Amino acid sequence: MKKIITFGTFDVFHVGHVNILERAKALGDYLIVGVSSDQLNMSKKGRFPIYSEQDRVRIISALTCVDEVFIEESLELKGEYISRFGADMLVMGDDWKAKFDHYKDLCEVTYLTRTPSISTTEIIEVVKSAPTR
Ligand code: C2G
């Protein structure tokens, strides 16, 4: 059985997220998803996600393409997570291209093209600028 692992915040879940998760699953048999903790987002992006980590984990766990979910506490622990879950392949969107190539010692590393024209940041901006009634 080929195990795939991927990571992300998956805040304000959108079609780009479901596309990458389905495409990651199609590369193997079992999909493990590391959902970034609220604290990790605060330290890396300077803000908390809109959705709490509990809600983000709940949404990702409900997807039929996802087999296992855990909270990613640190970006630097990817090697440990890969070993702990026995992952054969790390999949990330190509906004991370080449960033995780050093894990090729542990497993295959694949970057998938992002879905164009959609992002959590853009959705937040659109909602913020929507006229009030
Ligand atoms: N994604 C995509 N297409 C989009 C938007 C996002 O394919 N239009 C992908 C990203 O490339 C990523 C995944 O969806 O692989 C999750 O995206 P984010 O929630 O933005 O994840 P990020 O905050 O970049 O991950 O270890 C990584 C950290 O967990 C942070």
mmCIF file of N, CA and C and ligand atoms in Angstrom, residues 7-10 14 16-17 20 36 45 72 75 78 92-93 95-96 114-115 118, ligand 1:
data_model
loop_
_atom_site.group_PDB
_atom_site.id
_atom_site.type_symbol
_atom_site.label_atom_id
_atom_site.label_comp_id
_atom_site.label_asym_id
_atom_site.label_seq_id
_atom_site.Cartn_x
_atom_site.Cartn_y
_atom_site.Cartn_z
ATOM 1 N N PHE A 7 0.636 18.479 3.587
ATOM 2 C CA PHE A 7 0.481 19.427 4.693
ATOM 3 C C PHE A 7 -0.194 20.696 4.199
ATOM 4 N N GLY A 8 -0.891 21.366 5.110
ATOM 5 C CA GLY A 8 -1.469 22.654 4.742
ATOM 6 C C GLY A 8 -2.306 23.215 5.868
ATOM 7 N N THR A 9 -2.682 24.483 5.712
ATOM 8 C CA THR A 9 -3.534 25.125 6.709
ATOM 9 C C THR A 9 -5.004 24.817 6.406
ATOM 10 N N PHE A 10 -5.345 24.850 5.116
ATOM 11 C CA PHE A 10 -6.709 24.577 4.649
ATOM 12 C C PHE A 10 -7.716 25.477 5.355
ATOM 13 N N HIS A 14 -11.620 25.643 0.264
ATOM 14 C CA HIS A 14 -12.107 25.989 -1.080
ATOM 15 C C HIS A 14 -11.732 24.915 -2.110
ATOM 16 N N GLY A 16 -9.608 24.744 -4.531
ATOM 17 C CA GLY A 16 -8.170 24.476 -4.717
ATOM 18 C C GLY A 16 -7.683 23.439 -3.715
ATOM 19 N N HIS A 17 -8.233 23.476 -2.517
ATOM 20 C CA HIS A 17 -7.850 22.514 -1.482
ATOM 21 C C HIS A 17 -8.342 21.110 -1.845
ATOM 22 N N ILE A 20 -6.261 19.560 -4.756
ATOM 23 C CA ILE A 20 -4.929 19.028 -4.460
ATOM 24 C C ILE A 20 -5.036 17.748 -3.616
ATOM 25 N N SER A 36 -1.925 22.390 9.670
ATOM 26 C CA SER A 36 -1.108 23.321 10.470
ATOM 27 C C SER A 36 -1.879 23.826 11.690
ATOM 28 N N LYS A 45 2.763 33.322 9.895
ATOM 29 C CA LYS A 45 2.043 34.305 9.066
ATOM 30 C C LYS A 45 1.608 35.534 9.840
ATOM 31 N N GLU A 72 -0.187 19.508 12.419
ATOM 32 C CA GLU A 72 1.227 19.806 12.174
ATOM 33 C C GLU A 72 1.631 20.945 13.112
ATOM 34 N N LEU A 75 6.793 23.406 11.053
ATOM 35 C CA LEU A 75 7.180 23.174 9.654
ATOM 36 C C LEU A 75 8.434 22.313 9.564
ATOM 37 N N LYS A 78 8.659 17.947 9.428
ATOM 38 C CA LYS A 78 8.127 17.122 8.332
ATOM 39 C C LYS A 78 8.817 15.762 8.245
ATOM 40 N N MET A 92 3.106 18.328 -2.263
ATOM 41 C CA MET A 92 2.810 19.716 -1.903
ATOM 42 C C MET A 92 2.450 20.490 -3.171
ATOM 43 N N GLY A 93 1.766 21.612 -3.008
ATOM 44 C CA GLY A 93 1.481 22.485 -4.146
ATOM 45 C C GLY A 93 2.764 23.149 -4.620
ATOM 46 N N ASP A 95 3.614 26.065 -5.053
ATOM 47 C CA ASP A 95 4.086 27.275 -4.364
ATOM 48 C C ASP A 95 5.239 26.911 -3.412
ATOM 49 N N TRP A 96 5.388 25.622 -3.135
ATOM 50 C CA TRP A 96 6.470 25.127 -2.275
ATOM 51 C C TRP A 96 7.576 24.457 -3.095
ATOM 52 N N ARG A 114 -0.811 24.351 -8.586
ATOM 53 C CA ARG A 114 -1.933 24.914 -7.839
ATOM 54 C C ARG A 114 -3.129 25.178 -8.750
ATOM 55 N N THR A 115 -4.320 25.148 -8.188
ATOM 56 C CA THR A 115 -5.511 25.552 -8.931
ATOM 57 C C THR A 115 -5.438 27.070 -9.125
ATOM 58 N N ILE A 118 -7.601 31.092 -7.201
ATOM 59 C CA ILE A 118 -8.325 31.003 -5.922
ATOM 60 C C ILE A 118 -7.339 30.843 -4.774
HETATM 61 N N1 C2G B 1 -3.447 24.947 -3.006
HETATM 62 C C1 C2G B 1 -3.678 24.697 -4.348
HETATM 63 N N2 C2G B 1 -4.361 25.616 -5.114
HETATM 64 C C2 C2G B 1 -4.797 26.768 -4.571
HETATM 65 C C3 C2G B 1 -4.563 27.042 -3.208
HETATM 66 C C4 C2G B 1 -3.884 26.101 -2.435
HETATM 67 O O1 C2G B 1 -3.279 23.641 -4.894
HETATM 68 N N3 C2G B 1 -5.420 27.636 -5.364
HETATM 69 C C5 C2G B 1 -2.694 23.962 -2.213
HETATM 70 C C6 C2G B 1 -1.371 24.508 -1.672
HETATM 71 O O2 C2G B 1 -0.368 24.472 -2.666
HETATM 72 C C7 C2G B 1 -1.090 23.554 -0.519
HETATM 73 C C8 C2G B 1 -2.514 23.171 -0.046
HETATM 74 O O3 C2G B 1 -3.422 23.570 -1.082
HETATM 75 O O4 C2G B 1 -0.398 22.393 -0.959
HETATM 76 C C9 C2G B 1 -2.873 23.876 1.253
HETATM 77 O O5 C2G B 1 -2.725 25.269 1.052
HETATM 78 P P1 C2G B 1 -2.561 26.251 2.284
HETATM 79 O O6 C2G B 1 -3.650 26.026 3.236
HETATM 80 O O7 C2G B 1 -2.320 27.618 1.763
HETATM 81 O O8 C2G B 1 -1.245 25.634 2.964
HETATM 82 P P2 C2G B 1 -0.005 26.404 3.490
HETATM 83 O O9 C2G B 1 -0.439 27.415 4.501
HETATM 84 O O10 C2G B 1 0.828 26.825 2.337
HETATM 85 O O11 C2G B 1 0.776 25.228 4.271
HETATM 86 O O12 C2G B 1 3.758 22.641 5.824
HETATM 87 C C10 C2G B 1 3.071 23.577 5.064
HETATM 88 C C11 C2G B 1 2.188 24.372 5.976
HETATM 89 O O13 C2G B 1 1.268 23.502 6.525
HETATM 90 C C12 C2G B 1 1.533 25.575 5.351
#
